[in-house]
Amino acid sequence: MPTMIQPTTHTLEVPGAVLTYDVREADGTTTEPVLVVIGSPMGAGGFATLAGHFTDRTVVTYDPRGVERSTKADPTTRSTPAQHADDVHRIITALGVAPVDLFASSGGAVNALALVAAHPEDVRTLVAHEPPLASLLPDAEYAMAFTQAIADTYQRSGFGPAMAQFILAVSHQGPITAEFAAAPPPDPAMFGLPAEDDGNRTDPLLFQNITTCTHYQPDFDALRAASTRIVLGAGVESEGQMAHRGAVATAESLGTDVIPFPSDHGGFLGGEYGQAGDPDAFAAKLREVLVDV
C-alpha cells in the first residue's frame, strides 16, 4: 500500500483563473527533481494513489482551470492547451523548482506537450500517457468530427446524452469511420446516466476542453528541438482506443517508441472516482521510466 503524505494546498492567480495546487513534500532528503503530476480535465483528486508511491520525492498536483477547486473568471469560455500549459508553467515558476519531472495523463498529456514546446527549460523528463490527439490519427477527419459531435450533443441535449456518446468514443476500438462519427448518441440509461437536461452548458470535459484538446496540433519542430526528454506511454489494455492511438501517433511524429504501461487509460487510479487500474504496477513502471535517463 502506498504511503499517504498530507499535502499543503496553495492558490495562484493567473490570467482568467485562480488555480489550486497541492504540494506533498518528500519524506526525507532527496536529490531527485520535483515530480509534477497533471491531468485534464482530471484534477488533483485523481492522483492521490499515484502520489503515494513517490514519497521519496516532492510531488505537485493541481486542478486545471475550471475543474474542482480551480475557478475560471468566465466558465462559458473554452480552455486551450496553450492556456493550460501557461498555467502549469506559472505553478512551476512560483515554486521555483524547474526543471521538474512531469507525468501527464490524457488531456494533461496534450497540455504537457504544449508546455514543453513553449518552455522546455521547465521539464527534465515528460512522460505523456495516452494523449487523445484525434488530430494526428490516420482517420483524423472522422475522429475530430466525432469529438465535435459530442460537444454538439452537449449543447443540444445536455450532460447525459453527451457523456454517453463520450463513453462510446473512448471505448471504441480501431479507426473512426464516417458512419460511426455520424451515429446518434446512445441512450444515457445504458450507462446509468441521467436523460434529463439540467441546463448546464459549462462542463469542463464536454464543453471547455473536448474539442480544443483532441483537435490540438503539437509543435513537433519545437518538441524535437527541446532539451526535455519526452516519453510516450500507453496502456497495454487500451490498445486500439483513441487515446492509445494518439500516443502511438505522437511517438511516430517524434521518431520514438511508445512505452507500454500496465492496465489501461486510468491505470494509475486506485479507487479515485470509483475506478481502479493497477496502480502498484503502474507506479513501478513510471519510476523505472523516470530513472532511465
C-alpha angles and dihedrals in degrees: 000000000000120000115247116221114190110242128225112231125222138176130216127192112222132169107298097355149051111228126208118205137173129220122202107192118221116265096242132342121327139175093200120110119259110272113228115196120194142171136172128248085355111091134207092287091073094061105052094105093047092047089053090065092059104055089137088069135051106253125201123196130172146184111245117235111289093016126113107307097005114087133206123215088224114023090182089075127083121246121226134209088246091057093047090047091053090049092054090045090055092050091051090047093049090052092046092219105124131175097048133173109245129204110190127184130201111318087006087063090055090050091047091056088054090049094052092046090054102032112019090162089069096065133052096181127009119197104193108193116200104329104197094225103165087171092071100049124105086240092046095136093061096033090056090043089056094051088047089051089055090052090048092050089052092053092046103039110010137234106328100054093040094049090049088053090047092053088051090051098049094046095046115116120218134355122349111241128205089250093051092048092051097045117116117255116270123251108281089220088069087071099035091257127142117260095199119094114238091194095241116135102171102080110152093225105034097039116010100047116008100094100027089054102043095040094048118125112211119222097243094178090059092043093051090049094047122111088223119106105232121203123184116209132189135179119256089222097049100059111145095023120120097252093047090048089049090057091050092049092048092050091049091052090051093045094241139111131258115247112221115233126195120266123356143300091313097035093138094058117112101187099311111146088005093293131116131186124167100294099169093054091039093054091047090053092047091051090050092051094046095052093045092089 
